[in-house]
Coordinates of C-alpha atoms in Angstrom, one line a residue:
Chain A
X1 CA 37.4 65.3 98.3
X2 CA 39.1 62.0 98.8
X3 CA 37.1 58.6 97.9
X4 CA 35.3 57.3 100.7
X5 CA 37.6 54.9 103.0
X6 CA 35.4 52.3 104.3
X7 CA 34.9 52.2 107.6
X8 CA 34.6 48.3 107.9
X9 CA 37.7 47.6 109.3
X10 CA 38.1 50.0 111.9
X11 CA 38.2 48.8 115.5
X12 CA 34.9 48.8 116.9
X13 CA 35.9 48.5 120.8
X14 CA 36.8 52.3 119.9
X15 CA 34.5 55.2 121.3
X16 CA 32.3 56.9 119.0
X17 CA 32.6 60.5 119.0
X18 CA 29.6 62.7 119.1
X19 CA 29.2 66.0 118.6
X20 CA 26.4 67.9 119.9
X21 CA 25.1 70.5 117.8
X22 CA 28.3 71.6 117.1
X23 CA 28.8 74.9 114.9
X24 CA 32.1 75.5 113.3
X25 CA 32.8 73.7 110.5
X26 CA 36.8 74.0 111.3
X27 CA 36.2 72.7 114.6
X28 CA 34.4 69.3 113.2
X29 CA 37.7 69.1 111.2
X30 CA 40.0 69.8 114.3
X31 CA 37.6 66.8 115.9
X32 CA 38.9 64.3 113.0
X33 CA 42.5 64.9 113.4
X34 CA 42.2 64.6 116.8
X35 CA 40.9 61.3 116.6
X36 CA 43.1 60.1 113.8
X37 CA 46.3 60.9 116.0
X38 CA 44.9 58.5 118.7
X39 CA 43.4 56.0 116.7
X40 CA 39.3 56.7 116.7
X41 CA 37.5 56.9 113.6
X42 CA 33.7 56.6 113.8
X43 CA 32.4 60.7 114.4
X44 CA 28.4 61.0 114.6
X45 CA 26.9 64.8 114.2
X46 CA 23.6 65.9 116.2
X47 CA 22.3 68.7 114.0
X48 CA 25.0 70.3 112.9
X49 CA 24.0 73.6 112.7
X50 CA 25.4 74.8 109.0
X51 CA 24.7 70.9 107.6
X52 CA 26.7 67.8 106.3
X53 CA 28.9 68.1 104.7
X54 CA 30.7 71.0 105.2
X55 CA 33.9 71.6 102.9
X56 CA 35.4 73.9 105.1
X57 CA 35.9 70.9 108.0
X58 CA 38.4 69.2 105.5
X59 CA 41.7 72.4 105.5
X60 CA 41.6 71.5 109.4
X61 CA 41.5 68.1 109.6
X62 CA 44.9 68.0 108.3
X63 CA 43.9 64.8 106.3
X64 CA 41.7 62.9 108.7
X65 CA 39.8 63.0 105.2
X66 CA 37.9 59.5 106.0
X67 CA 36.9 60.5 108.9
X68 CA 34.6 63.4 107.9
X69 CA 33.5 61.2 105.1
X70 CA 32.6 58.6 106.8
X71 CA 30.8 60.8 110.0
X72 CA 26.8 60.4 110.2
X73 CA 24.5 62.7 111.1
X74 CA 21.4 62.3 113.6
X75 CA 18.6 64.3 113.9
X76 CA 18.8 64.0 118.0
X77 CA 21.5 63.1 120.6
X78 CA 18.9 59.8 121.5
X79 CA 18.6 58.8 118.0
X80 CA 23.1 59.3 118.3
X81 CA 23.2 56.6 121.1
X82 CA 20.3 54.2 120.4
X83 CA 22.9 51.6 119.5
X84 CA 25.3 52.0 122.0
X85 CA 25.4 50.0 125.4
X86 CA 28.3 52.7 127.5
X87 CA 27.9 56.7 126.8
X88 CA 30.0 59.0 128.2
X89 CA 29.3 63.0 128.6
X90 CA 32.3 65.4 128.5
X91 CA 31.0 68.8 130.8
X92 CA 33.1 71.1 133.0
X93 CA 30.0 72.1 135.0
X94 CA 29.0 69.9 137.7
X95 CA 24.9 70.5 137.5
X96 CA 22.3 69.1 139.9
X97 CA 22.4 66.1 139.4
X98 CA 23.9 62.4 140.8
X99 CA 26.3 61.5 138.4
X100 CA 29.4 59.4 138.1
X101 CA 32.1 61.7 137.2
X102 CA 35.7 60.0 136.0
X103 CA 38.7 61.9 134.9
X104 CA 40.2 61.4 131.2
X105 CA 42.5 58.9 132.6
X106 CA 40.1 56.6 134.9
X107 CA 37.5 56.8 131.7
X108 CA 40.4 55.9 129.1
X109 CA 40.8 52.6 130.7
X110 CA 37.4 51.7 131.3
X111 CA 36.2 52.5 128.0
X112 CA 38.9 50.3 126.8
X113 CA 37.1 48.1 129.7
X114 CA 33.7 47.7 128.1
X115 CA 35.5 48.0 124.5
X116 CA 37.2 44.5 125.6
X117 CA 34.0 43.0 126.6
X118 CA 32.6 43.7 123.5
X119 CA 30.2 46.7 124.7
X120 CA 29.8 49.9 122.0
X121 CA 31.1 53.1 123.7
X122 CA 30.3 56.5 123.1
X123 CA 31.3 60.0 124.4
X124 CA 28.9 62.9 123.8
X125 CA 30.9 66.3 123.3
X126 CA 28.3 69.5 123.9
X127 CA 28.4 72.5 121.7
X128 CA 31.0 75.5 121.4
X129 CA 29.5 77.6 123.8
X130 CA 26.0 76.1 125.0
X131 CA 27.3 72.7 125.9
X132 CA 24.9 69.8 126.8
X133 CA 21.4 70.0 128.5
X134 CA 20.9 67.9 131.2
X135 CA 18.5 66.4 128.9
X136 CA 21.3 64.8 127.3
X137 CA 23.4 64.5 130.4
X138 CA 20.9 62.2 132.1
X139 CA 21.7 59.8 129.1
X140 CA 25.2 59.2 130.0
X141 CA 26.0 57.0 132.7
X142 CA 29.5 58.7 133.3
X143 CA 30.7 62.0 133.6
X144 CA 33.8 62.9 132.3
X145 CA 35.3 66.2 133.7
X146 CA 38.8 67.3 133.4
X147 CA 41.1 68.2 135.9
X148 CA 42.3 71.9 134.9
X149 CA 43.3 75.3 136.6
X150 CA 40.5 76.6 138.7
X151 CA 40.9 80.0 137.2
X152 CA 41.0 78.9 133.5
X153 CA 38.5 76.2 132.6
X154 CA 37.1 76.7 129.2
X155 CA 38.3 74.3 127.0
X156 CA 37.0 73.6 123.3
X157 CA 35.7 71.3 121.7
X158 CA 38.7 69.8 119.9
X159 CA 40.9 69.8 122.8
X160 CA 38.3 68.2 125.1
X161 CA 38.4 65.5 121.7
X162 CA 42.0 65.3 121.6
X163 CA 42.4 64.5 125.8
X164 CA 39.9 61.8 125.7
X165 CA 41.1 60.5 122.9
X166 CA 44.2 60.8 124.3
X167 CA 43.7 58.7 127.2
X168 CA 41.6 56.0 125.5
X169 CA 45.1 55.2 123.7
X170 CA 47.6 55.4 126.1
X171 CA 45.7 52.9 128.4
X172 CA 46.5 50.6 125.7
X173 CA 50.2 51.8 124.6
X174 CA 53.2 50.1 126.3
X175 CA 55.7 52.8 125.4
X176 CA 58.2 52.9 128.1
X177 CA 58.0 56.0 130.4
X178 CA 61.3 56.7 130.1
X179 CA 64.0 55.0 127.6
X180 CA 67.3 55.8 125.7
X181 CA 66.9 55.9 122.4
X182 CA 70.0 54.8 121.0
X183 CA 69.9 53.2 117.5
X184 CA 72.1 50.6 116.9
X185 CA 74.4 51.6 120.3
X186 CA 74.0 49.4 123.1
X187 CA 74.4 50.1 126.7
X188 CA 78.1 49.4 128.3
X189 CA 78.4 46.1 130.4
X190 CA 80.0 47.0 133.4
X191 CA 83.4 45.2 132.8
X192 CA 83.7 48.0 129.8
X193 CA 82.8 50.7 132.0
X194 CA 85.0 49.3 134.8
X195 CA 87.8 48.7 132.0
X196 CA 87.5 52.6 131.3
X197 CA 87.3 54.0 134.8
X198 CA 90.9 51.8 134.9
X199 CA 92.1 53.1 132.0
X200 CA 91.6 56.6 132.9
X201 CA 92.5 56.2 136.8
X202 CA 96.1 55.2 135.1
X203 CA 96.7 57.9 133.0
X204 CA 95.5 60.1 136.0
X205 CA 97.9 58.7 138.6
X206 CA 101.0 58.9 136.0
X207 CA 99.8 62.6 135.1
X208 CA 99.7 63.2 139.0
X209 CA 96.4 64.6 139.4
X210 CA 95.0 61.9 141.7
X211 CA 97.8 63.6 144.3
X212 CA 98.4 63.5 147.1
X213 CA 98.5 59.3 147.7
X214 CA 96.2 60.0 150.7
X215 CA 93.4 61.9 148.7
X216 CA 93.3 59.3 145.8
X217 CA 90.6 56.9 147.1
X218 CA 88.4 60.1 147.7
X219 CA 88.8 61.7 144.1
X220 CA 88.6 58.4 142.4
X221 CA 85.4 58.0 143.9
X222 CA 84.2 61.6 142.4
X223 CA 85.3 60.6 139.1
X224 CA 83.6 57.2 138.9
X225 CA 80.5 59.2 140.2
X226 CA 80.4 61.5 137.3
X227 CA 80.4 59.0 134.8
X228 CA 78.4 56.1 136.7
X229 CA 75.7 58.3 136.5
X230 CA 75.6 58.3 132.9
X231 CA 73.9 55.2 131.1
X232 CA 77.1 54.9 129.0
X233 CA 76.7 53.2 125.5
X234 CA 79.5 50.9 124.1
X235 CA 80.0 53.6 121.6
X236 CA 80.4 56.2 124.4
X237 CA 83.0 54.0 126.5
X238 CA 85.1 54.2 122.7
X239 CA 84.6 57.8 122.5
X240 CA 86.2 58.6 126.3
X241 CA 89.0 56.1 126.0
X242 CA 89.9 57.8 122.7
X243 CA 89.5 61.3 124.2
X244 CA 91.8 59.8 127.0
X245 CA 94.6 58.4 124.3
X246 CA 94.4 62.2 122.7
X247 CA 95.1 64.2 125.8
X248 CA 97.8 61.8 126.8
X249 CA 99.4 61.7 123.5
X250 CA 99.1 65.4 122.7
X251 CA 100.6 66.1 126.4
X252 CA 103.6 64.3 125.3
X253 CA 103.9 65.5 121.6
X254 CA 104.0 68.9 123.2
X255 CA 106.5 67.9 125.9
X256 CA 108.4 66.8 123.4
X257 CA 108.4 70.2 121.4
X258 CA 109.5 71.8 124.5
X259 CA 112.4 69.9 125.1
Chain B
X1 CA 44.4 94.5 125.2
X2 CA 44.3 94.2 128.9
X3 CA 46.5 95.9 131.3
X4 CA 49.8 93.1 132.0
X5 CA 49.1 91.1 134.6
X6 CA 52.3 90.5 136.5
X7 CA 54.3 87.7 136.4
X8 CA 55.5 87.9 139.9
X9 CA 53.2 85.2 141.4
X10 CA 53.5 82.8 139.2
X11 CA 54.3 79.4 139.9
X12 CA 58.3 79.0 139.3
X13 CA 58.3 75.3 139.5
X14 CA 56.1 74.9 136.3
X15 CA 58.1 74.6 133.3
X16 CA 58.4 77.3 130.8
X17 CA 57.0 76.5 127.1
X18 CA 59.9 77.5 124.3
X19 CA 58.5 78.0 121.1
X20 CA 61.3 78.0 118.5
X21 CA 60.2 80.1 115.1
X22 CA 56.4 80.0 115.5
X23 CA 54.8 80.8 112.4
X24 CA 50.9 82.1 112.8
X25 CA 49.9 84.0 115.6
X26 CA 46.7 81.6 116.0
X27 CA 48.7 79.1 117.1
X28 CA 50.7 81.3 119.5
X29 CA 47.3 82.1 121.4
X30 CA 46.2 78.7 121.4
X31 CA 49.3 77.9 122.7
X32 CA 48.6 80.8 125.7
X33 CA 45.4 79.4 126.1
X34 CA 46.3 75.4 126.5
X35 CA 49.1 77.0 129.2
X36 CA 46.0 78.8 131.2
X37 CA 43.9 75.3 131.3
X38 CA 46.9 73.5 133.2
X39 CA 48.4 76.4 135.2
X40 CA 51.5 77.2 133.4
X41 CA 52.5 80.7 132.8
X42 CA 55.6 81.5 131.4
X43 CA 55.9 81.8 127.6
X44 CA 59.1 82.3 125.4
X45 CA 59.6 82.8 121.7
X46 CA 62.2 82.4 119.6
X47 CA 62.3 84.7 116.7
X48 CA 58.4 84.4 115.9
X49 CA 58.2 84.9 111.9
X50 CA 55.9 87.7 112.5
X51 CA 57.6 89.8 115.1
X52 CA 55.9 90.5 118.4
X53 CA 53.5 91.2 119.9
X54 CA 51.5 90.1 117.6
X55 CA 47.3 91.4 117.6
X56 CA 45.7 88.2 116.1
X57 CA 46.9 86.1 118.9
X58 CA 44.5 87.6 121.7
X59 CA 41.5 86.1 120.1
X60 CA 43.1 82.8 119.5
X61 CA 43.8 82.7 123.4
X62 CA 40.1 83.0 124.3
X63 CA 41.2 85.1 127.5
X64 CA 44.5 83.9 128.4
X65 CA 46.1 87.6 127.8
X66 CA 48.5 88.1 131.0
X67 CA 50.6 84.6 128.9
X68 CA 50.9 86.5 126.0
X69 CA 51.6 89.9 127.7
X70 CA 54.0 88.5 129.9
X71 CA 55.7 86.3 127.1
X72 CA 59.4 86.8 126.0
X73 CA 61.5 87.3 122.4
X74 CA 64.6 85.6 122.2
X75 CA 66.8 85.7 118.9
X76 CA 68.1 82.3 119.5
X77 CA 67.3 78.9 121.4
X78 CA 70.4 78.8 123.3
X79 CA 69.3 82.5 124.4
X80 CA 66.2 80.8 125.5
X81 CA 67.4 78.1 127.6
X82 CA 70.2 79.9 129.2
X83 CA 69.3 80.2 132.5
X84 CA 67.3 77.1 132.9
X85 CA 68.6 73.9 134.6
X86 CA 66.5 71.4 132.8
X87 CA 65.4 71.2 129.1
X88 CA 62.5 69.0 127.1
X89 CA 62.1 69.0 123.5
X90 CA 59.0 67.6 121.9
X91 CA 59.4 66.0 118.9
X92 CA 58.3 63.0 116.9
X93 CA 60.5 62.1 114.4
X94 CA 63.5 60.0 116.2
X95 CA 66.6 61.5 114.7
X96 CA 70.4 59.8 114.8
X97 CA 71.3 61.1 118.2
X98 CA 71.4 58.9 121.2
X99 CA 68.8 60.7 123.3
X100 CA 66.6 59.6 126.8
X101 CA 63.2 59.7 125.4
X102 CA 60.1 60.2 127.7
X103 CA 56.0 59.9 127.0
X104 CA 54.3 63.3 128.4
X105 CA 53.4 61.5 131.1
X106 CA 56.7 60.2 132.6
X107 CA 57.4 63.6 131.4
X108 CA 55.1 65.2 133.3
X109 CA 56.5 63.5 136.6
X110 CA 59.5 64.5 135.9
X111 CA 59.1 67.9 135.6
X112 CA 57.4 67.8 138.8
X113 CA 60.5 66.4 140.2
X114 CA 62.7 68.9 138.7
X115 CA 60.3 71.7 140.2
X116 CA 60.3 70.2 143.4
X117 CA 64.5 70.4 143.8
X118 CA 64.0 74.0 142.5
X119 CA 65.4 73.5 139.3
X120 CA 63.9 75.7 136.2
X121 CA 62.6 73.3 133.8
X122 CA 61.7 74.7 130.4
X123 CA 60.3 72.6 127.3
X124 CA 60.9 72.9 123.4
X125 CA 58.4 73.4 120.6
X126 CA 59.3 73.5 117.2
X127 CA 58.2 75.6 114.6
X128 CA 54.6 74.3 112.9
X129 CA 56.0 72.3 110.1
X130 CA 59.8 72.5 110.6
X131 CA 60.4 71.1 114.1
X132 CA 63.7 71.6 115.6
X133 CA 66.7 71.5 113.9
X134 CA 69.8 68.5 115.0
X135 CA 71.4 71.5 116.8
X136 CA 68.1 71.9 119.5
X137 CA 67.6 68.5 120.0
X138 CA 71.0 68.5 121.4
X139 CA 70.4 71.1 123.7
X140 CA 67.7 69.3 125.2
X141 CA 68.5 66.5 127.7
X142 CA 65.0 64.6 127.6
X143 CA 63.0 64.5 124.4
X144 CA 59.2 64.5 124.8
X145 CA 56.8 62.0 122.2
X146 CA 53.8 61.7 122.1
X147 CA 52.6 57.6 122.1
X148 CA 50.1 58.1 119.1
X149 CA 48.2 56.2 116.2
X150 CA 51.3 55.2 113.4
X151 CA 49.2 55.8 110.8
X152 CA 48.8 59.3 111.6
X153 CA 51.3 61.2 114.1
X154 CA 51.2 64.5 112.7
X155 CA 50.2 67.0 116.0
X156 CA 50.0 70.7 115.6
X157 CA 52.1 72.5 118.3
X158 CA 49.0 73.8 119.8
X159 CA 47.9 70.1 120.7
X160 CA 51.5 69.2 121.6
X161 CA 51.6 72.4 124.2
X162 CA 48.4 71.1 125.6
X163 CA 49.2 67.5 126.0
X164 CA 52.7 68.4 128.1
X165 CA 51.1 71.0 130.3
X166 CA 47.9 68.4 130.6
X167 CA 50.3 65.7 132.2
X168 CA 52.7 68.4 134.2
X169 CA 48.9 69.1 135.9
X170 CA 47.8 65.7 136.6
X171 CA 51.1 64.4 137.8
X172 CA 50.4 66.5 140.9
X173 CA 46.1 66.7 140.8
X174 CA 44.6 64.4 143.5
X175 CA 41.1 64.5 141.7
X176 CA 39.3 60.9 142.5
X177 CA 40.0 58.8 138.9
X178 CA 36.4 57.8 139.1
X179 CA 33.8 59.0 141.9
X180 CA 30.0 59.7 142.3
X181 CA 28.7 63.3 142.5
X182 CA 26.2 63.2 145.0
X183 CA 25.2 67.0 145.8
X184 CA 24.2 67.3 149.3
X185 CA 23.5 63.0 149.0
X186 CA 25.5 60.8 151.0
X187 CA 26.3 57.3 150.3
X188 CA 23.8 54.6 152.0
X189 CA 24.5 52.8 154.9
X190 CA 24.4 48.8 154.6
X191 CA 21.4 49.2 157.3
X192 CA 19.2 51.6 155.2
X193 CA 19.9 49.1 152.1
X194 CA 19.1 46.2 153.9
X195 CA 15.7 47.8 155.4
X196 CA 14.6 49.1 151.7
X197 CA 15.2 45.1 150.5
X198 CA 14.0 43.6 153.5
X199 CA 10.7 45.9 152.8
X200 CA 10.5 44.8 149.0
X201 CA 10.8 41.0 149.9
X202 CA 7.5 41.4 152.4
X203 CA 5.2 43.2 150.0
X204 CA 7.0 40.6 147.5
X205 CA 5.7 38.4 149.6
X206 CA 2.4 39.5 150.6
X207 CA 2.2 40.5 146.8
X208 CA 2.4 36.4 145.4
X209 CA 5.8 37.7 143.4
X210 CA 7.5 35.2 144.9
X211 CA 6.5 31.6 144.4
X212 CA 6.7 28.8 144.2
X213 CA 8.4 28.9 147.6
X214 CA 11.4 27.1 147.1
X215 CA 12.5 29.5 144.3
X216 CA 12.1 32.5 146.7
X217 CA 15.6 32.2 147.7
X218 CA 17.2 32.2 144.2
X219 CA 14.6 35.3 143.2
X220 CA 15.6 37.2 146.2
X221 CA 19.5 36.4 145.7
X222 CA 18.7 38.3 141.9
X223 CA 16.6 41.3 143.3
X224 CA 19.1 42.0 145.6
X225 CA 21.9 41.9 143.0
X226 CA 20.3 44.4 140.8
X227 CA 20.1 47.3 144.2
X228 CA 23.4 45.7 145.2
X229 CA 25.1 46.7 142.0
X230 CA 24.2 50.3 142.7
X231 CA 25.7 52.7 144.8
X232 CA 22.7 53.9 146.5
X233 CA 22.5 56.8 148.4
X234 CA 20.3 57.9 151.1
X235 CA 17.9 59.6 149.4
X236 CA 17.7 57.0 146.5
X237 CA 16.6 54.5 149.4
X238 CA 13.9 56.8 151.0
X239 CA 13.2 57.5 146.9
X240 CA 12.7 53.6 146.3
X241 CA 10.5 52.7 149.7
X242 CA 8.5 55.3 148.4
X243 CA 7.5 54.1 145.3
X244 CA 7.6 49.9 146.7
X245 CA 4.4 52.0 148.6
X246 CA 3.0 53.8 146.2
X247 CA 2.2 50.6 144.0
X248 CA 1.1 48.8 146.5
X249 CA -1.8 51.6 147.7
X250 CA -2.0 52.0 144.0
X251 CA -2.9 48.4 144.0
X252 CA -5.1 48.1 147.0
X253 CA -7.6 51.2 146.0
X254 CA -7.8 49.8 142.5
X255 CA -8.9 46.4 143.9
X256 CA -11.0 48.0 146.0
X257 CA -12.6 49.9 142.9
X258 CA -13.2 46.8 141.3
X259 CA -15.2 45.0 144.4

């Protein structure tokens, strides 16, 4: 076992994760690399049913070793919140009772919310099978449910970890949606795209394939729609003129050879 | 094993989930499983390591059989992707190739999108520690990564499955972010608040609660914030009238005990 990793300077606007009489040792472990892939690291344990610690957790935390080590264990789910001021309970079954419900999303940013005003947050995560008693759902103010297939709902523990989780960090990542990942390249100005549609309208009118006259306007347009489509790179605009000077020059080698 | 379910209904729009060389048949089920929770259906597999079918993935899918039964063997990726118009591949290790990269949850919009126009959209998964090879990644127009902590990114292609299908469900689930489950309840009406405060201010009143006089406004102003802060419903109104009236009986037959 790895040496202890304090957990001093971990980020305490962060849920705590707790487990609620959970039973499989492998599924604590799944619990702490979920929460090391999203950035949580403080896991509390309401009577774990086989004790703390538990070797076999560690194999399936994939090394979220710290985690694990540093994870407390409480004798009851109130004794598990008595510090905290938000706590969240993660249950598929709506029960009788009048409860704010968020999704994953809507609770990922308003965690983040009372993380940013300085307010402990915690998420309560029932056992394998028996889930949470309403005992302990009437502790949380908030509901979290997940929106899933009506005819498949059962998730475990570890995923229901990993989507909370999940959410908590994207409501703080600025990652582009969508971006082009291009190394070093650049993207093409539009005087280099412009000076390769040219370049390649040229060569097409001296090969004659923008023929006849009277059709020319129409198929230039298709051309410069297939590749204004594209985000070219500088690097790409090289690479078609180039393709461009091969055809050309292997058309007339070849000629040549004919004649 | 149960009887196949067919296929035949399934929804045609929702991508398919490639998985390139899986390794354990756990994971394969899990995989089935994290499908089933967000409504996808259609599994592929490209030259599993253990042949298939494959027994010890039934368990691992916790009932989410008819993906497994229904699920394909191809010998090669581009066998896999043949007949598909669009192509993901999840992976987190940015490689030299100039590549549009998307988060699952543009991702997730954008397989919507494709679905919508028709198109079959079908996503990558490579093998557990492998990943895809250069030669994948290129068939793939969009790569998938996950936004996750730096100092630990390493996801098992069970979580990565359930993360992609997770966002394909939400771009399209209309489930209020945040919203108050309320039974048979209904929200309160500004009258019945306004009758429940109006009747704690009298007995306030009558009781000597508020005084001297000239403060009454400012304590009524911060009673009224702590009800107005709530969204009470009907039957929390009739629920706090009552007990305003039980205290003060309570109060009147003890006084009169004492005379």
């Amino acid at each position: 076992m790895a040496a202890p990793v304090s957990g001093l300077d971990a980020d305490t606007s962060a849920p705590v994760i707790i487990l609620v009489r959970p039973q499989l040792a492998q599924n604590i472990g799944k619990v702490a690399r979920a929460m090391a892939n999203f950035g949580l690291s403080e896991l509390r344990l309401v009577a774990p049913r086989d004790g703390w610690p538990n070797p076999p957790a560690y194999p399936a935390a994939s090394g979220a070793d710290w985690i694990l080590n540093d994870a407390k264990v409480y004798p009851t789910t109130a004794e598990a919140v008595a510090d905290l001021n938000a706590v969240y309970a993660t249950t598929a079954r709506p029960r009788e009772m009048i409860k704010t419900v968020e999704t994953p999303r809507h609770a990922g940013q308003s965690m983040r919310d009372h993380g940013l005003a300085g307010r402990r947050v915690g998420v309560l995560f029932g056992a394998e099978a028996a889930g949470l008693t309403n005992d302990e759902l009437v502790k949380a103010e908030t509901i979290i449910t997940v929106p899933c297939s009506p005819d498949f709902t059962s998730l475990n523990i570890a995923q229901a970890v990993l989507l909370v989780a999940y959410e908590w960090f994207q409501a703080a990542d600025h990652t582009p949606g969508k971006q082009l990942a291009s190394g070093d390249a650049r993207l093409a100005t539009q005087d280099e795209v412009e000076g390769f549609l040219l370049h390649l309208e040229e060569e097409l009118t001296l090969s004659g394939f923008l023929r006849p006259p009277e059709k020319a306007p129409h198929m230039k347009r298709n051309i410069r729609s297939i590749f204004q489509r594209l985000e070219l790179l500088d690097q790409d605009v090289r690479t078609l003129r180039g393709i461009i000077k091969s055809l050309v020059l292997f058309g007339r080698s070849a000629g040549k050879m004919k004649h």
